[in-house]
Backbone as a ProteinNet text record, in pm:
[ID]
protein_1_A
[PRIMARY]
MTDYISTKDTAKLVRVALKNAFPGVKFSVRMSTGTASAWMNVSWSDGPTDREVSAVTAIYEGRKFNGMTDGYDDQGSALVAFDGEDMPRVVRYSCDGINTHRDYTAAGYRVAQHLISTDSDHK
[TERTIARY]
63.8	-17.9	98.1	38.4	113.5	36.1	108.1	103.2	127.1	59.8	65.7	74.4	185.6	251.3	245.5	156.7	92.6	187	184.8	280.2	325.5	232.8	248.5	331.8	336	426.4	524.9	514.6	675.9	732.9	684.8	737	833.5	783.9	866	967.3	935.8	1040.5	1186.6	1144.2	1244.4	1306.5	1260.5	1307.1	1413.1	1365.7	1487.3	1578.5	1569.7	1651.2	1767.4	1701.6	1821.5	1886.5	1831.2	1889.4	1976.6	1954	2090.5	2167.7	2135.5	2261.9	2329.1	2314.2	2365.2	2356.6	2399.6	2389.6	2417.9	2352.6	2395.9	2309.6	2311.9	2219.9	2070.7	2029.8	1893.7	1834.6	1704.8	1617.1	1518.7	1452.7	1272.7	1227.4	1142.4	1077.9	906.3	835.5	718.7	662.4	539.4	425.8	341.3	358.2	336.5	150.4	66.3	-81	-137.7	-253.3	-346.9	-346.7	-292.2	-256.2	-123.7	-68.2	87.7	70.3	4.5	-17.2	61	93	163.1	335.8	342.7	502.1	537.9	654.6	754.7	835.5	861.1	969.6	1079.9	1233.2	1295.7	1423.1	1385.6	1525.2	1611.1	1743	1870.1	1927.6	2011.5	2161.8	2283.5	2368.9	2500.9	2513.1	2572.4	2612.7	2595.1	2541.8	2534.4	2516.6	2549.6	2530.3	2383.5	2315.4	2174.3	2211.3	2286.6	2301.9	2319.8	2399.3	2412.1	2258.4	2190.5	2059.9	1927.1	1973.6	1887.6	1876.8	2014	2028.4	1963.2	1938.6	1870.4	1728.7	1661	1508.5	1444.9	1538.5	1514	1411.5	1483.8	1409.8	1283.6	1232.7	1097.1	974.8	1026.7	924.2	875.4	754.4	665	649.8	665.8	640.3	733.4	785.7	867.6	832.1	794.8	801	915.6	819.9	896.1	903.6	957.7	987.5	928.7	1013.3	976.4	846.7	783.9	661.1	523.6	577.7	512.1	381.7	470.1	388.7	455.6	389.6	484	537.9	651.8	707.9	702.8	615.4	576.7	767.8	775.2	922.7	868.1	736.2	735.6	733.4	714.3	735.1	865.6	855.6	995.4	984.1	1110.8	1080.2	1131.9	1058.7	1124.9	1081.4	1213.2	1202.7	1165	1061	1060.1	1110.3	1117.6	1205.2	1105.9	1126.6	1018.6	935.9	946	874.6	976.7	907.8	987.8	1006.9	931.3	930.8	964.3	1010.6	979.6	872.5	844.7	679.4	718.8	589.8	622.3	524.1	591.5	523.6	549.4	475.9	477.2	418.1	540.9	506.3	428.6	329.1	248.9	286.8	395.7	498.2	533.3	473.4	512.8	639.9	668.2	833.1	870.8	987.8	1034.7	1169.3	1099.4	1182.4	1313.8	1413.5	1512.8	1592.2	1628.3	1668	1782.5	1879.2	2007	2012.6	2010.4	2039.2	2221.5	2245.1	2373.2	2389.1	2445.5	2441.9	2560.2	2580.9	2698.5	2844.3	2785.1	2912.1	2999	2873.1	2904	2986.3	2968.5	3048.5	3148	3190.4	3329.5	3383.7	3369.3	3424.9	3434.7	3388.7	3412.9	3514.4	3518.9	3619	3745.5	3774.6	3853	3903.4	3848.2	3902.9	3939.3	3883.1	3923.7	4061.1	4058.7	4189.1	4346.3	4288.5	4402.8	4418.8	4333.8	4338.3	4340.9	4321.3	4309.1	4422.9	4416.3	4447.3	4400.5	4256.7	4166.8	4196.7	4180.5	4132.5	3980.5
-109.2	-4.6	149.3	196.4	309.1	486	518.2	589.3	761.4	856.1	941	1053.9	1183.2	1261.1	1412.2	1495.7	1637.8	1666.4	1821.2	1890.2	1964.6	1979.7	2016.4	1963.2	1844.3	1766.4	1715.2	1722.2	1737.4	1866.9	1952.4	2072	2069.8	1996	1936.3	1871.1	1778.3	1671.6	1729.2	1816.6	1893.6	2028.2	2089.3	2138	2034.9	1955.2	1825.5	1777.6	1794.3	1726.8	1808.6	1951.4	2085.4	2096.6	2081.2	2125.7	2049.7	1908.2	1790.3	1811.8	1865.5	1831.2	1945.7	2078	2202.3	2295.2	2220.5	2281.5	2392.5	2502.7	2675.6	2739.1	2706.6	2738.3	2795.7	2893.2	2911.1	2937	2804.5	2788.1	2867.9	2874.3	2925.8	2813.1	2709.1	2665.4	2707	2760.5	2782.7	2734.5	2723.5	2638.7	2739.7	2723.3	2838	2864.4	2925.5	2965.6	2934.7	2923.2	2959.2	2776.2	2856.4	2696.9	2606.3	2708.5	2635.1	2579.4	2555.4	2478.9	2385.3	2310.1	2194	2241.9	2334.9	2345.6	2432.6	2423.3	2456	2556.1	2674.3	2734.8	2764	2728.9	2739.2	2827.5	2906.5	3042.4	3040.4	3083.7	3093.2	3198.3	3191.7	3353.1	3332.1	3330.4	3242.9	3133.1	3036.1	2911.5	2791.5	2709.7	2594.2	2652.9	2596.8	2620	2606.5	2610.7	2581.9	2432.1	2415.7	2245.1	2139.6	2186.3	2106.3	2105.3	2214.8	2228.8	2133.4	2170.6	2094.2	1950.4	1914.8	1738	1740.8	1776.7	1731.3	1720.2	1834.9	1845.6	1774.8	1729.5	1674.1	1498.4	1479.3	1343.2	1341.7	1453.3	1515.8	1550.9	1584.8	1622.4	1455.6	1470.8	1345.5	1372.3	1496.7	1535.4	1608.6	1643.7	1706.7	1791.5	1936.7	1981	1961.4	1956.3	1931.3	2004.9	2113.4	2222.6	2169.4	2079.6	2027.7	1955.3	1930.9	1875.3	1919.4	2093.4	2176.8	2064.6	1993.8	1884.5	1833.8	1732.6	1686	1515.8	1521	1371.4	1293	1207.5	1137.9	1047.6	1143.5	1069.4	937.7	887.2	758.9	738.4	582.3	614.3	620.4	639.9	604.8	515.4	441.1	361.2	440.3	463.9	555.4	489.6	480.4	452	568.4	588.7	686.7	645.1	778.8	757	650.5	569.2	470.4	378.7	343.2	236.1	162.5	19.8	-99.3	-118.4	-134.8	-128.6	-28	23.3	140.7	91.5	251.5	210.9	275.9	258.3	318.3	422.6	546.5	672	716.9	855.2	898.4	1030	1143.1	1326.7	1369.3	1459.8	1504.1	1679.8	1717.1	1807.8	1792.7	1860.1	1909.3	1943.3	2033.5	2095.2	2138.3	2223.1	2263	2401.4	2486.4	2610.5	2645.5	2662.6	2737.8	2865.8	2940.9	3085.3	3130.2	3119.2	3158.3	3283.4	3423.6	3510.3	3517.9	3623	3698.4	3803.8	3819.3	3936.7	3997.3	4094.6	4213.7	4106.4	4054.8	3955.8	3869.7	3819.9	3677.1	3743.8	3883.4	3907.8	3934	4012	4058.8	3918.2	3825.3	3661.4	3654.5	3624.2	3609.7	3648.4	3797.4	3904.7	3864	3848.9	3801.6	3658.5	3595.2	3427.3	3454.3	3517	3552.6	3633.1	3740.8	3813.8	3760.3	3634.5	3595.7	3464.6	3381	3234.6	3247.3	3320.4	3331.9	3436.8	3378.4	3503.2	3585.9	3580.6	3710.5	3814.4	3908.3	4063.2	4105.3
-24.3	-4.7	13	-89.7	-119.9	5.7	100.3	149.7	89.7	65	-10.9	78.6	83.4	169.9	98.4	163.6	136.8	136.9	32.9	8.6	146.3	265.1	355.9	440.7	463.6	519.7	472.9	345.1	302.2	296.7	302.2	364.9	437.6	578.4	743.2	684.2	627	578.3	495.6	407.3	324.7	479.8	542.3	666.5	747.7	774.3	859	756.2	642.4	507.7	553.4	497.3	496.4	607.3	739.7	864.5	916.8	832.3	879.7	799.2	701.3	572.3	570.1	607.7	632.7	727.9	871.2	1009	1014.5	1058.1	1075	987.4	852.6	734.8	785.4	789.9	823.6	671	648.2	504.9	557.7	401.6	459.7	350.9	424.4	321.2	341.8	243.9	200.4	50.3	144.8	36.9	-58.5	-219	-252.3	-298.7	-325.1	-291.3	-407.6	-440.9	-575	-622.9	-719.8	-869	-809.4	-789.2	-752.6	-643.4	-568.7	-447.6	-357.5	-493.4	-484	-472.6	-487	-537	-393.7	-380.2	-273	-303.3	-249.7	-242.6	-111.1	-167.5	-52.5	-48.7	16	-7.2	132.2	138.3	220.6	158.5	293.6	222	248	151.8	140.9	127.7	224.2	250.7	132	118.1	32.4	-95.9	-250.7	-380.4	-389.5	-483.4	-547.1	-578	-661.7	-642.9	-559.2	-415.6	-329.9	-274.3	-275.8	-198.4	-274.2	-450.7	-511.7	-540.2	-461.9	-444.9	-348.2	-228.5	-90.1	-106.2	-205.8	-212.7	-326.9	-415.5	-494.7	-496.6	-391.5	-382.6	-352.7	-292.1	-257.5	-318.9	-451.1	-559.5	-613.7	-610.2	-664.8	-819.6	-857	-1006.4	-1013.9	-1157.4	-1178.4	-1331.5	-1376.2	-1468.7	-1589.2	-1710.1	-1787.3	-1876	-1901.2	-2033	-2178.3	-2206.4	-2365.3	-2367	-2281.5	-2312.5	-2245.5	-2211	-2120.6	-2000.1	-1928.9	-1857.4	-1730.3	-1676.4	-1604.9	-1598.7	-1486.4	-1535.7	-1391.3	-1359.2	-1262.5	-1190.4	-1081.3	-998.3	-953.4	-940.1	-902.4	-718.9	-679.9	-532.4	-474.6	-359.4	-298.8	-132	-126.6	25.8	110.5	215.3	345	460.6	559.2	675.9	777.8	823.1	944.4	1058	1145.7	1269.1	1372.2	1456.5	1502.9	1455.1	1311	1265.8	1260.4	1275.9	1238.4	1104	1023.7	862.7	754.6	684.7	583.1	512.7	435.7	408.7	270.8	163.3	30.7	21.4	-32.2	-15.5	-176.1	-159.2	-304.2	-260.3	-293.3	-240.5	-325.4	-290	-344.8	-436.9	-382.3	-405.8	-552.6	-676.1	-787.7	-814.6	-737.2	-767.2	-639	-634.3	-542.4	-604.1	-615	-640.5	-536.7	-561.1	-495	-535.2	-410.2	-438.3	-324.9	-374.5	-298.5	-330.8	-202.9	-141.8	-126.1	-119.2	-99	6.9	122.9	223.6	192.9	222.8	190	287.5	369.3	474.8	357.7	288.3	189.2	60.6	41	-82.5	-69.3	51.6	104.7	118.3	189.3	224.8	50.2	-44.1	-157.5	-218.2	-213.1	-302.6	-182.4	-61.2	-25.3	-42.8	-89.4	-163.3	-249.8	-363.1	-503.4	-504	-401	-390.5	-374.3	-284.6	-174.9	-228.6	-310	-341.4	-521.4	-607.7	-752.9	-816.5	-905.2	-1024	-1073.9	-1071.6	-1125.2	-985.1	-1080	-977	-995.9
[MASK]
+++++++++++++++++++++++++++++++++++++++++++++++++++++++++++++++++++++++++++++++++++++++++++++++++++++++++++++++++++++++++++

């Protein structure tokens, strides 16, 4: 039997996964509204790259938008072992997609500028 996990409950799982993967980084995980209510937005400042965050969040997408067909590709079910459960269970995430956005603070720009000036040939 397959359990369906709502987008709201998926957002909770995404928050925990990001917190475990990137301790010390504050993430904002918000569900979209209206016709995009099955989508999530994840944002953060400085810290990990978009690719690193997307690698963590991608497993929570039940479907992914395919721009070539202007439709969704089903990602299938996942076998998940939740805390305190004896046996893993088959789940399907109801989330249709997760958008990620990384901001840069002034302090982040200064650190990057320092790294470039000291560890690079670029000026």
